[in-house]
Amino acid sequence: MLQSSRLKAQEGALSTIAGDKGGKKVKCSNQALPVYNELVALALSGNYWAGLVVRGIKGLTSGRMNMDNIYIQKETQLAYGRGIFYLVLPGVTATLEDCADGTYVVKSLNADTNYLQMQKDKKKPGLWRIDKNMDNMPEFLREGEILKKDYRPVVISDRASDDPRDIAKAASNDLKKVDSTIARMVSGSGFELHHTPGDGGIVGLKPAHKAIASTRSKEITESATLLANTMYKARNLEGVLWFSDWGGSAVLTRAMQILEKEGLKDFKNHAIFLNRPTSSSGDALKLAKQLELKLAGNGGKSVGFRPSEIRGNRSVSKDGTMGAAGFGLSAAGAGFAVAGAGALAGPMGAAVGAGVGLCGAMVFVVSTVLKGIPKFSGKKYK
């Protein structure tokens, strides 16, 4: 762990680390500079994670959020400046000041130089390649890039302690039901899995400015930052499907928030699908529209639950089936729209062919599961 000195950030000279040739200047306190220099050295040696952090800090010269990062403003404002911000990057805790003279000053910087190894050890969020034979071990993708292949599916999982291979097995059947082309892709070449390790699934999503309020909220933002980076790198591939499973909807939503702040709309007919989302599907679908992402299936989701309707009480039996009673639904909130058959919405549908579409969705009415409707598996990892 690289950590800034405990000396006051105001002590010592400020060093300019970015913006000399244009844009906003980014300066670094004397206490944080050794940490920054070590990160630069690691990046130059080929460490991808350190490079991501350095690019994120240098991205401040644009005067807005860089695609690779997200800034969380503290509620209080400084009398002599414009405010203190937290910099949220994978493995990094930093505070910086947006000064009245138009410069950014990195006040403190703590970085975990072991982050890449922790990703490999499945202790930090990361991207994994799932082979078409899912009994094979997943491959960790250190660069955060999906296979350069059109109509590539990417699963964004809920927070879970299970191994990525087990998560992939649980999600793959539902993934195949979204569209016949996706089914062929999964069977022919597998898919990618964005994995967020941890105990307990994600329910709801706190506003961005509260993302550092708790360890779990910070973990979601950390994971979403990596996902936003992956989505950005894949933007020129045709028809990528971003398929969130359970609480993965919160990670996907936060990632889209990061991309939306950058005004990115150049995704080539990419689509999203929310499989049993546990965060607000309305927020995700609104962001998708702003980013000009398509909605896969019928409306972009299988079953949507409002956070007030689940309260974290989803019930999953040992055999992988879901029980309705565990949701504690009101009569008004218990009926959900059935996602019928249909191809991928919009131009993407024409590109991949309008054949099978959704096989169906899980539907709850009060405490009775409707019979005779093809439905998603309901399998859940832990």
mmCIF file of C-alpha atoms in Angstrom:
data_model
loop_
_atom_site.group_PDB
_atom_site.id
_atom_site.type_symbol
_atom_site.label_atom_id
_atom_site.label_comp_id
_atom_site.label_asym_id
_atom_site.label_seq_id
_atom_site.Cartn_x
_atom_site.Cartn_y
_atom_site.Cartn_z
ATOM 1 C CA MET A 1 0.000 0.000 0.000
ATOM 2 C CA LEU A 2 1.366 3.391 -1.007
ATOM 3 C CA GLN A 3 0.240 6.064 1.419
ATOM 4 C CA SER A 4 0.686 9.811 1.606
ATOM 5 C CA SER A 5 2.497 11.306 4.539
ATOM 6 C CA ARG A 6 0.406 12.283 7.536
ATOM 7 C CA LEU A 7 1.790 15.828 7.302
ATOM 8 C CA LYS A 8 -0.723 18.499 6.473
ATOM 9 C CA ALA A 9 -1.330 18.719 2.748
ATOM 10 C CA GLN A 10 -0.652 22.475 2.789
ATOM 11 C CA GLU A 11 2.958 21.943 3.907
ATOM 12 C CA GLY A 12 5.596 22.014 1.168
ATOM 13 C CA ALA A 13 5.525 23.080 -2.456
ATOM 14 C CA LEU A 14 2.965 22.016 -5.058
ATOM 15 C CA SER A 15 4.190 20.203 -8.157
ATOM 16 C CA THR A 16 2.401 20.400 -11.506
ATOM 17 C CA ILE A 17 1.772 16.851 -12.760
ATOM 18 C CA ALA A 18 -0.539 17.529 -15.720
ATOM 19 C CA GLY A 19 -1.897 20.404 -17.808
ATOM 20 C CA ASP A 20 1.336 22.224 -18.663
ATOM 21 C CA LYS A 21 0.486 22.067 -22.369
ATOM 22 C CA GLY A 22 -3.162 23.017 -22.119
ATOM 23 C CA GLY A 23 -6.334 22.409 -20.165
ATOM 24 C CA LYS A 24 -6.699 22.752 -16.434
ATOM 25 C CA LYS A 25 -3.520 22.377 -14.412
ATOM 26 C CA VAL A 26 -3.341 19.471 -11.999
ATOM 27 C CA LYS A 27 -0.994 19.941 -9.065
ATOM 28 C CA CYS A 28 0.086 17.537 -6.372
ATOM 29 C CA SER A 29 0.941 18.181 -2.735
ATOM 30 C CA ASN A 30 4.430 17.412 -1.533
ATOM 31 C CA GLN A 31 2.985 14.638 0.620
ATOM 32 C CA ALA A 32 1.086 12.899 -2.205
ATOM 33 C CA LEU A 33 3.780 13.291 -4.883
ATOM 34 C CA PRO A 34 5.891 10.204 -3.938
ATOM 35 C CA VAL A 35 2.803 8.001 -4.233
ATOM 36 C CA TYR A 36 1.928 9.506 -7.618
ATOM 37 C CA ASN A 37 5.493 9.077 -8.892
ATOM 38 C CA GLU A 38 5.482 5.414 -7.843
ATOM 39 C CA LEU A 39 2.235 4.883 -9.726
ATOM 40 C CA VAL A 40 3.771 6.502 -12.824
ATOM 41 C CA ALA A 41 6.774 4.175 -12.553
ATOM 42 C CA LEU A 42 4.494 1.145 -12.278
ATOM 43 C CA ALA A 43 2.470 2.324 -15.282
ATOM 44 C CA LEU A 44 5.616 2.759 -17.384
ATOM 45 C CA SER A 45 6.688 -0.767 -16.455
ATOM 46 C CA GLY A 46 3.463 -2.109 -17.981
ATOM 47 C CA ASN A 47 1.196 -2.349 -14.929
ATOM 48 C CA TYR A 48 -2.283 -1.866 -16.399
ATOM 49 C CA TRP A 49 -3.986 -0.957 -13.143
ATOM 50 C CA ALA A 50 -1.422 1.765 -12.332
ATOM 51 C CA GLY A 51 -1.816 3.094 -15.873
ATOM 52 C CA LEU A 52 -5.567 3.329 -15.377
ATOM 53 C CA VAL A 53 -5.055 5.383 -12.217
ATOM 54 C CA VAL A 54 -2.470 7.721 -13.760
ATOM 55 C CA ARG A 55 -4.655 8.325 -16.824
ATOM 56 C CA GLY A 56 -7.582 9.054 -14.531
ATOM 57 C CA ILE A 57 -5.646 11.686 -12.597
ATOM 58 C CA LYS A 58 -4.266 13.273 -15.760
ATOM 59 C CA GLY A 59 -7.789 13.293 -17.164
ATOM 60 C CA LEU A 60 -8.584 16.102 -14.750
ATOM 61 C CA THR A 61 -7.017 18.493 -17.275
ATOM 62 C CA SER A 62 -10.214 18.264 -19.337
ATOM 63 C CA GLY A 63 -12.134 19.964 -16.543
ATOM 64 C CA ARG A 64 -14.727 17.185 -16.393
ATOM 65 C CA MET A 65 -14.973 13.554 -15.361
ATOM 66 C CA ASN A 66 -12.757 11.310 -17.389
ATOM 67 C CA MET A 67 -14.305 8.079 -18.677
ATOM 68 C CA ASP A 68 -12.092 6.055 -16.353
ATOM 69 C CA ASN A 69 -13.045 7.737 -13.120
ATOM 70 C CA ILE A 70 -15.719 9.363 -11.033
ATOM 71 C CA TYR A 71 -15.446 12.269 -8.613
ATOM 72 C CA ILE A 72 -17.627 12.533 -5.555
ATOM 73 C CA GLN A 73 -18.046 16.031 -4.180
ATOM 74 C CA LYS A 74 -17.981 16.539 -0.450
ATOM 75 C CA GLU A 75 -20.997 18.384 0.924
ATOM 76 C CA THR A 76 -18.982 21.198 2.500
ATOM 77 C CA GLN A 77 -17.341 23.936 0.450
ATOM 78 C CA LEU A 78 -14.064 25.653 1.235
ATOM 79 C CA ALA A 79 -14.141 29.406 1.768
ATOM 80 C CA TYR A 80 -10.959 29.929 -0.244
ATOM 81 C CA GLY A 81 -11.718 27.475 -3.050
ATOM 82 C CA ARG A 82 -14.549 25.799 -4.908
ATOM 83 C CA GLY A 83 -14.681 22.559 -2.975
ATOM 84 C CA ILE A 84 -13.092 19.290 -1.946
ATOM 85 C CA PHE A 85 -13.666 16.194 -4.084
ATOM 86 C CA TYR A 86 -13.000 12.544 -3.556
ATOM 87 C CA LEU A 87 -11.383 10.693 -6.414
ATOM 88 C CA VAL A 88 -12.759 7.165 -6.790
ATOM 89 C CA LEU A 89 -10.547 4.863 -8.842
ATOM 90 C CA PRO A 90 -9.933 1.126 -8.450
ATOM 91 C CA GLY A 91 -7.656 0.663 -5.447
ATOM 92 C CA VAL A 92 -7.186 4.386 -4.847
ATOM 93 C CA THR A 93 -8.394 6.771 -2.171
ATOM 94 C CA ALA A 94 -7.646 10.410 -2.875
ATOM 95 C CA THR A 95 -8.855 13.872 -1.994
ATOM 96 C CA LEU A 96 -8.414 16.852 -4.272
ATOM 97 C CA GLU A 97 -9.385 20.489 -4.287
ATOM 98 C CA ASP A 98 -11.039 22.345 -7.134
ATOM 99 C CA CYS A 99 -9.431 25.745 -6.566
ATOM 100 C CA ALA A 100 -10.753 29.186 -7.420
ATOM 101 C CA ASP A 101 -7.842 29.799 -9.832
ATOM 102 C CA GLY A 102 -8.987 26.891 -12.020
ATOM 103 C CA THR A 103 -6.444 24.303 -10.897
ATOM 104 C CA TYR A 104 -6.945 20.907 -9.271
ATOM 105 C CA VAL A 105 -4.724 20.013 -6.340
ATOM 106 C CA VAL A 106 -4.258 16.392 -5.261
ATOM 107 C CA LYS A 107 -4.155 16.720 -1.468
ATOM 108 C CA SER A 108 -3.732 13.092 -0.416
ATOM 109 C CA LEU A 109 -3.278 9.839 -2.310
ATOM 110 C CA ASN A 110 -3.355 6.266 -1.032
ATOM 111 C CA ALA A 111 -2.948 3.451 -3.531
ATOM 112 C CA ASP A 112 -2.981 -0.332 -3.265
ATOM 113 C CA THR A 113 -0.175 -1.480 -5.575
ATOM 114 C CA ASN A 114 -1.279 -5.090 -5.173
ATOM 115 C CA TYR A 115 -4.617 -4.412 -6.850
ATOM 116 C CA LEU A 116 -3.926 -6.361 -10.040
ATOM 117 C CA GLN A 117 -2.962 -9.472 -8.093
ATOM 118 C CA MET A 118 -6.067 -9.104 -5.939
ATOM 119 C CA GLN A 119 -8.152 -9.061 -9.133
ATOM 120 C CA LYS A 120 -6.533 -12.314 -10.240
ATOM 121 C CA ASP A 121 -7.219 -13.768 -6.798
ATOM 122 C CA LYS A 122 -10.902 -12.792 -7.192
ATOM 123 C CA LYS A 123 -10.738 -10.410 -4.261
ATOM 124 C CA LYS A 124 -11.389 -7.318 -6.389
ATOM 125 C CA PRO A 125 -13.718 -6.669 -9.341
ATOM 126 C CA GLY A 126 -12.460 -7.868 -12.682
ATOM 127 C CA LEU A 127 -13.331 -9.110 -16.170
ATOM 128 C CA TRP A 128 -13.193 -12.829 -16.947
ATOM 129 C CA ARG A 129 -13.506 -14.746 -20.216
ATOM 130 C CA ILE A 130 -15.871 -17.691 -20.004
ATOM 131 C CA ASP A 131 -15.157 -20.496 -22.443
ATOM 132 C CA LYS A 132 -17.957 -22.160 -24.426
ATOM 133 C CA ASN A 133 -17.128 -25.239 -22.331
ATOM 134 C CA MET A 134 -17.939 -23.771 -18.951
ATOM 135 C CA ASP A 135 -16.147 -26.576 -17.143
ATOM 136 C CA ASN A 136 -12.923 -24.878 -18.265
ATOM 137 C CA MET A 137 -11.418 -22.353 -15.893
ATOM 138 C CA PRO A 138 -12.239 -18.688 -16.668
ATOM 139 C CA GLU A 139 -9.422 -16.496 -17.965
ATOM 140 C CA PHE A 140 -8.691 -13.227 -16.151
ATOM 141 C CA LEU A 141 -8.520 -10.274 -18.580
ATOM 142 C CA ARG A 142 -6.083 -7.818 -17.032
ATOM 143 C CA GLU A 143 -6.618 -5.179 -19.722
ATOM 144 C CA GLY A 144 -10.373 -5.143 -19.136
ATOM 145 C CA GLU A 145 -11.129 -5.746 -22.819
ATOM 146 C CA ILE A 146 -13.749 -8.104 -24.204
ATOM 147 C CA LEU A 147 -13.168 -10.373 -27.199
ATOM 148 C CA LYS A 148 -13.102 -8.249 -30.344
ATOM 149 C CA LYS A 149 -16.083 -9.946 -31.927
ATOM 150 C CA ASP A 150 -19.415 -8.485 -33.011
ATOM 151 C CA TYR A 151 -22.490 -9.263 -30.884
ATOM 152 C CA ARG A 152 -20.342 -10.323 -27.954
ATOM 153 C CA PRO A 153 -22.347 -10.926 -24.731
ATOM 154 C CA VAL A 154 -21.053 -9.585 -21.400
ATOM 155 C CA VAL A 155 -22.653 -10.635 -18.106
ATOM 156 C CA ILE A 156 -22.471 -8.187 -15.172
ATOM 157 C CA SER A 157 -23.029 -10.301 -12.083
ATOM 158 C CA ASP A 158 -24.359 -9.442 -8.664
ATOM 159 C CA ARG A 159 -21.894 -9.134 -5.790
ATOM 160 C CA ALA A 160 -21.114 -12.730 -4.876
ATOM 161 C CA SER A 161 -18.532 -14.910 -3.143
ATOM 162 C CA ASP A 162 -18.930 -17.727 -5.674
ATOM 163 C CA ASP A 163 -16.221 -18.472 -8.216
ATOM 164 C CA PRO A 164 -16.705 -16.762 -11.616
ATOM 165 C CA ARG A 165 -17.127 -20.186 -13.244
ATOM 166 C CA ASP A 166 -20.063 -21.049 -10.974
ATOM 167 C CA ILE A 167 -21.627 -17.625 -11.526
ATOM 168 C CA ALA A 168 -21.281 -18.059 -15.281
ATOM 169 C CA LYS A 169 -23.022 -21.429 -15.153
ATOM 170 C CA ALA A 170 -25.933 -19.944 -13.202
ATOM 171 C CA ALA A 171 -26.360 -16.984 -15.573
ATOM 172 C CA SER A 172 -25.668 -18.629 -18.932
ATOM 173 C CA ASN A 173 -29.084 -20.224 -19.491
ATOM 174 C CA ASP A 174 -30.904 -16.926 -18.990
ATOM 175 C CA LEU A 175 -28.355 -15.161 -21.198
ATOM 176 C CA LYS A 176 -29.096 -17.580 -24.050
ATOM 177 C CA LYS A 177 -32.832 -16.831 -23.808
ATOM 178 C CA VAL A 178 -32.447 -13.158 -24.686
ATOM 179 C CA ASP A 179 -31.975 -13.732 -28.402
ATOM 180 C CA SER A 180 -31.174 -16.547 -30.818
ATOM 181 C CA THR A 181 -28.029 -14.797 -32.058
ATOM 182 C CA ILE A 182 -26.763 -14.373 -28.506
ATOM 183 C CA ALA A 183 -27.483 -18.063 -27.887
ATOM 184 C CA ARG A 184 -25.326 -18.994 -30.868
ATOM 185 C CA MET A 185 -22.539 -16.716 -29.704
ATOM 186 C CA VAL A 186 -22.539 -18.200 -26.192
ATOM 187 C CA SER A 187 -22.570 -21.764 -27.541
ATOM 188 C CA GLY A 188 -19.901 -21.016 -30.127
ATOM 189 C CA SER A 189 -17.395 -18.851 -28.277
ATOM 190 C CA GLY A 190 -18.587 -18.201 -24.719
ATOM 191 C CA PHE A 191 -18.896 -14.754 -23.188
ATOM 192 C CA GLU A 192 -17.292 -12.299 -20.768
ATOM 193 C CA LEU A 193 -18.187 -11.954 -17.094
ATOM 194 C CA HIS A 194 -17.723 -8.770 -15.091
ATOM 195 C CA HIS A 195 -17.403 -10.131 -11.553
ATOM 196 C CA THR A 196 -17.823 -8.179 -8.300
ATOM 197 C CA PRO A 197 -16.635 -10.261 -5.338
ATOM 198 C CA GLY A 198 -18.161 -9.991 -1.871
ATOM 199 C CA ASP A 199 -20.869 -11.274 0.418
ATOM 200 C CA GLY A 200 -24.507 -10.347 -0.021
ATOM 201 C CA GLY A 201 -26.135 -9.122 -3.197
ATOM 202 C CA ILE A 202 -26.697 -5.496 -4.180
ATOM 203 C CA VAL A 203 -30.108 -3.989 -3.524
ATOM 204 C CA GLY A 204 -30.719 -0.438 -4.689
ATOM 205 C CA LEU A 205 -28.075 2.136 -5.603
ATOM 206 C CA LYS A 206 -27.111 5.169 -3.581
ATOM 207 C CA PRO A 207 -26.638 8.529 -5.322
ATOM 208 C CA ALA A 208 -23.124 9.110 -6.651
ATOM 209 C CA HIS A 209 -22.289 11.735 -4.042
ATOM 210 C CA LYS A 210 -22.863 9.132 -1.313
ATOM 211 C CA ALA A 211 -20.745 6.449 -2.965
ATOM 212 C CA ILE A 212 -17.981 6.730 -0.355
ATOM 213 C CA ALA A 213 -20.380 6.661 2.583
ATOM 214 C CA SER A 214 -19.867 2.942 3.113
ATOM 215 C CA THR A 215 -17.441 0.236 2.073
ATOM 216 C CA ARG A 216 -20.098 -1.535 0.014
ATOM 217 C CA SER A 217 -21.100 1.608 -1.859
ATOM 218 C CA LYS A 218 -17.464 2.306 -2.638
ATOM 219 C CA GLU A 219 -17.041 -1.266 -3.912
ATOM 220 C CA ILE A 220 -19.949 -0.796 -6.331
ATOM 221 C CA THR A 221 -18.439 2.421 -7.691
ATOM 222 C CA GLU A 222 -15.029 0.764 -7.929
ATOM 223 C CA SER A 223 -16.526 -2.126 -9.910
ATOM 224 C CA ALA A 224 -18.565 0.241 -12.092
ATOM 225 C CA THR A 225 -15.462 2.277 -12.914
ATOM 226 C CA LEU A 226 -13.811 -0.826 -14.333
ATOM 227 C CA LEU A 227 -17.002 -1.746 -16.214
ATOM 228 C CA ALA A 228 -17.250 1.764 -17.705
ATOM 229 C CA ASN A 229 -13.671 1.346 -18.902
ATOM 230 C CA THR A 230 -14.567 -2.005 -20.501
ATOM 231 C CA MET A 231 -17.676 -0.559 -22.168
ATOM 232 C CA TYR A 232 -15.718 2.368 -23.552
ATOM 233 C CA LYS A 233 -13.047 0.094 -25.022
ATOM 234 C CA ALA A 234 -15.738 -2.029 -26.701
ATOM 235 C CA ARG A 235 -17.645 0.919 -28.173
ATOM 236 C CA ASN A 236 -16.525 0.282 -31.772
ATOM 237 C CA LEU A 237 -17.618 -3.369 -31.800
ATOM 238 C CA GLU A 238 -21.010 -4.007 -33.365
ATOM 239 C CA GLY A 239 -23.949 -5.054 -31.203
ATOM 240 C CA VAL A 240 -22.371 -5.894 -27.835
ATOM 241 C CA LEU A 241 -24.958 -7.042 -25.265
ATOM 242 C CA TRP A 242 -24.485 -5.830 -21.675
ATOM 243 C CA PHE A 243 -26.510 -8.313 -19.621
ATOM 244 C CA SER A 244 -26.863 -7.518 -15.908
ATOM 245 C CA ASP A 245 -27.939 -10.282 -13.542
ATOM 246 C CA TRP A 246 -29.688 -9.498 -10.236
ATOM 247 C CA GLY A 247 -27.737 -6.742 -8.423
ATOM 248 C CA GLY A 248 -25.416 -6.390 -11.403
ATOM 249 C CA SER A 249 -28.018 -3.856 -12.519
ATOM 250 C CA ALA A 250 -26.605 -1.430 -9.921
ATOM 251 C CA VAL A 251 -23.065 -1.845 -11.265
ATOM 252 C CA LEU A 252 -24.269 -1.365 -14.863
ATOM 253 C CA THR A 253 -26.325 1.692 -13.870
ATOM 254 C CA ARG A 254 -23.365 3.356 -12.144
ATOM 255 C CA ALA A 255 -21.125 2.545 -15.145
ATOM 256 C CA MET A 256 -23.641 4.179 -17.486
ATOM 257 C CA GLN A 257 -23.728 7.218 -15.193
ATOM 258 C CA ILE A 258 -19.961 7.558 -15.624
ATOM 259 C CA LEU A 259 -20.230 7.232 -19.402
ATOM 260 C CA GLU A 260 -23.176 9.638 -19.581
ATOM 261 C CA LYS A 261 -21.163 12.306 -17.758
ATOM 262 C CA GLU A 262 -18.678 12.086 -20.623
ATOM 263 C CA GLY A 263 -21.430 12.494 -23.204
ATOM 264 C CA LEU A 264 -20.494 9.226 -24.911
ATOM 265 C CA LYS A 265 -23.047 8.096 -27.486
ATOM 266 C CA ASP A 266 -20.880 6.408 -30.086
ATOM 267 C CA PHE A 267 -21.657 2.790 -29.170
ATOM 268 C CA LYS A 268 -22.322 0.764 -32.327
ATOM 269 C CA ASN A 269 -25.797 -0.656 -31.729
ATOM 270 C CA HIS A 270 -24.945 -1.925 -28.265
ATOM 271 C CA ALA A 271 -27.853 -3.114 -26.118
ATOM 272 C CA ILE A 272 -28.561 -3.694 -22.432
ATOM 273 C CA PHE A 273 -30.719 -6.277 -20.721
ATOM 274 C CA LEU A 274 -31.596 -6.255 -17.007
ATOM 275 C CA ASN A 275 -32.206 -9.785 -15.762
ATOM 276 C CA ARG A 276 -34.194 -9.626 -12.503
ATOM 277 C CA PRO A 277 -32.760 -6.210 -11.515
ATOM 278 C CA THR A 278 -32.630 -5.323 -7.828
ATOM 279 C CA SER A 279 -31.918 -1.636 -8.434
ATOM 280 C CA SER A 280 -34.159 0.847 -10.213
ATOM 281 C CA SER A 281 -34.660 -0.393 -13.764
ATOM 282 C CA GLY A 282 -36.165 3.001 -14.628
ATOM 283 C CA ASP A 283 -32.863 4.740 -13.905
ATOM 284 C CA ALA A 284 -30.944 2.225 -16.029
ATOM 285 C CA LEU A 285 -33.326 2.400 -18.976
ATOM 286 C CA LYS A 286 -33.288 6.212 -18.896
ATOM 287 C CA LEU A 287 -29.482 6.224 -18.978
ATOM 288 C CA ALA A 288 -29.496 3.709 -21.831
ATOM 289 C CA LYS A 289 -31.687 6.068 -23.842
ATOM 290 C CA GLN A 290 -29.346 8.981 -23.124
ATOM 291 C CA LEU A 291 -26.371 6.901 -24.271
ATOM 292 C CA GLU A 292 -28.346 5.726 -27.320
ATOM 293 C CA LEU A 293 -28.024 2.106 -26.236
ATOM 294 C CA LYS A 294 -30.696 -0.290 -27.479
ATOM 295 C CA LEU A 295 -32.949 -2.374 -25.256
ATOM 296 C CA ALA A 296 -32.635 -6.100 -25.824
ATOM 297 C CA GLY A 297 -35.721 -8.269 -25.665
ATOM 298 C CA ASN A 298 -39.035 -6.657 -24.836
ATOM 299 C CA GLY A 299 -38.242 -3.418 -23.008
ATOM 300 C CA GLY A 300 -34.730 -4.323 -21.901
ATOM 301 C CA LYS A 301 -35.556 -6.324 -18.778
ATOM 302 C CA SER A 302 -37.095 -9.588 -17.608
ATOM 303 C CA VAL A 303 -38.607 -8.698 -14.241
ATOM 304 C CA GLY A 304 -38.221 -5.422 -12.395
ATOM 305 C CA PHE A 305 -38.486 -4.938 -8.645
ATOM 306 C CA ARG A 306 -38.476 -1.601 -6.914
ATOM 307 C CA PRO A 307 -36.064 -1.523 -3.934
ATOM 308 C CA SER A 308 -39.036 -0.812 -1.654
ATOM 309 C CA GLU A 309 -40.605 -4.082 -2.767
ATOM 310 C CA ILE A 310 -37.710 -6.361 -1.917
ATOM 311 C CA ARG A 311 -35.819 -4.816 0.999
ATOM 312 C CA GLY A 312 -33.058 -7.314 0.393
ATOM 313 C CA ASN A 313 -35.328 -10.266 1.211
ATOM 314 C CA ARG A 314 -35.160 -12.300 -1.946
ATOM 315 C CA SER A 315 -35.699 -15.975 -1.272
ATOM 316 C CA VAL A 316 -33.741 -18.624 -3.166
ATOM 317 C CA SER A 317 -33.916 -22.296 -2.299
ATOM 318 C CA LYS A 318 -30.991 -24.705 -2.389
ATOM 319 C CA ASP A 319 -32.138 -26.099 -5.727
ATOM 320 C CA GLY A 320 -31.990 -22.633 -7.261
ATOM 321 C CA THR A 321 -35.700 -21.844 -7.463
ATOM 322 C CA MET A 322 -37.157 -18.602 -6.172
ATOM 323 C CA GLY A 323 -40.044 -18.377 -3.754
ATOM 324 C CA ALA A 324 -42.600 -15.595 -4.016
ATOM 325 C CA ALA A 325 -43.389 -15.424 -0.314
ATOM 326 C CA GLY A 326 -39.917 -14.137 0.497
ATOM 327 C CA PHE A 327 -40.528 -10.878 -1.304
ATOM 328 C CA GLY A 328 -43.280 -9.635 1.000
ATOM 329 C CA LEU A 329 -45.071 -7.982 -1.914
ATOM 330 C CA SER A 330 -48.166 -5.908 -1.628
ATOM 331 C CA ALA A 331 -51.133 -6.739 -3.852
ATOM 332 C CA ALA A 332 -50.474 -3.540 -5.803
ATOM 333 C CA GLY A 333 -46.805 -4.288 -6.292
ATOM 334 C CA ALA A 334 -46.973 -8.008 -6.900
ATOM 335 C CA GLY A 335 -48.084 -8.094 -10.514
ATOM 336 C CA PHE A 336 -45.302 -7.633 -13.029
ATOM 337 C CA ALA A 337 -45.433 -7.180 -16.785
ATOM 338 C CA VAL A 338 -44.769 -10.300 -18.789
ATOM 339 C CA ALA A 339 -41.855 -9.934 -21.171
ATOM 340 C CA GLY A 340 -43.188 -11.535 -24.328
ATOM 341 C CA ALA A 341 -41.429 -12.834 -27.406
ATOM 342 C CA GLY A 342 -39.609 -10.278 -29.507
ATOM 343 C CA ALA A 343 -36.298 -9.552 -31.155
ATOM 344 C CA LEU A 344 -33.725 -7.025 -30.039
ATOM 345 C CA ALA A 345 -35.287 -3.597 -30.177
ATOM 346 C CA GLY A 346 -34.391 -1.019 -32.770
ATOM 347 C CA PRO A 347 -31.800 -1.281 -35.566
ATOM 348 C CA MET A 348 -29.939 -3.975 -33.674
ATOM 349 C CA GLY A 349 -32.874 -6.286 -34.223
ATOM 350 C CA ALA A 350 -32.648 -5.877 -37.955
ATOM 351 C CA ALA A 351 -28.919 -6.489 -37.809
ATOM 352 C CA VAL A 352 -29.061 -9.757 -35.927
ATOM 353 C CA GLY A 353 -32.368 -11.068 -37.237
ATOM 354 C CA ALA A 354 -35.780 -11.170 -35.606
ATOM 355 C CA GLY A 355 -36.308 -14.763 -34.672
ATOM 356 C CA VAL A 356 -36.709 -16.017 -31.160
ATOM 357 C CA GLY A 357 -36.321 -13.005 -28.833
ATOM 358 C CA LEU A 358 -37.266 -13.640 -25.224
ATOM 359 C CA CYS A 359 -38.474 -17.063 -24.218
ATOM 360 C CA GLY A 360 -40.437 -15.441 -21.422
ATOM 361 C CA ALA A 361 -40.083 -14.083 -17.929
ATOM 362 C CA MET A 362 -40.774 -15.012 -14.347
ATOM 363 C CA VAL A 363 -44.067 -13.532 -13.267
ATOM 364 C CA PHE A 364 -45.385 -13.223 -9.728
ATOM 365 C CA VAL A 365 -49.000 -12.421 -8.906
ATOM 366 C CA VAL A 366 -49.374 -11.980 -5.155
ATOM 367 C CA SER A 367 -47.902 -15.327 -4.008
ATOM 368 C CA THR A 368 -48.735 -17.535 -6.975
ATOM 369 C CA VAL A 369 -46.373 -18.257 -9.842
ATOM 370 C CA LEU A 370 -48.255 -18.295 -13.102
ATOM 371 C CA LYS A 371 -48.028 -21.711 -14.715
ATOM 372 C CA GLY A 372 -47.372 -22.583 -18.333
ATOM 373 C CA ILE A 373 -45.217 -19.543 -19.155
ATOM 374 C CA PRO A 374 -41.622 -20.145 -20.273
ATOM 375 C CA LYS A 375 -39.532 -18.407 -17.634
ATOM 376 C CA PHE A 376 -36.021 -17.618 -16.609
ATOM 377 C CA SER A 377 -34.265 -20.144 -14.449
ATOM 378 C CA GLY A 378 -34.323 -18.287 -11.152
ATOM 379 C CA LYS A 379 -30.935 -19.785 -10.324
ATOM 380 C CA LYS A 380 -28.853 -17.625 -8.035
ATOM 381 C CA TYR A 381 -25.268 -17.804 -6.909
ATOM 382 C CA LYS A 382 -24.131 -16.582 -3.532
#
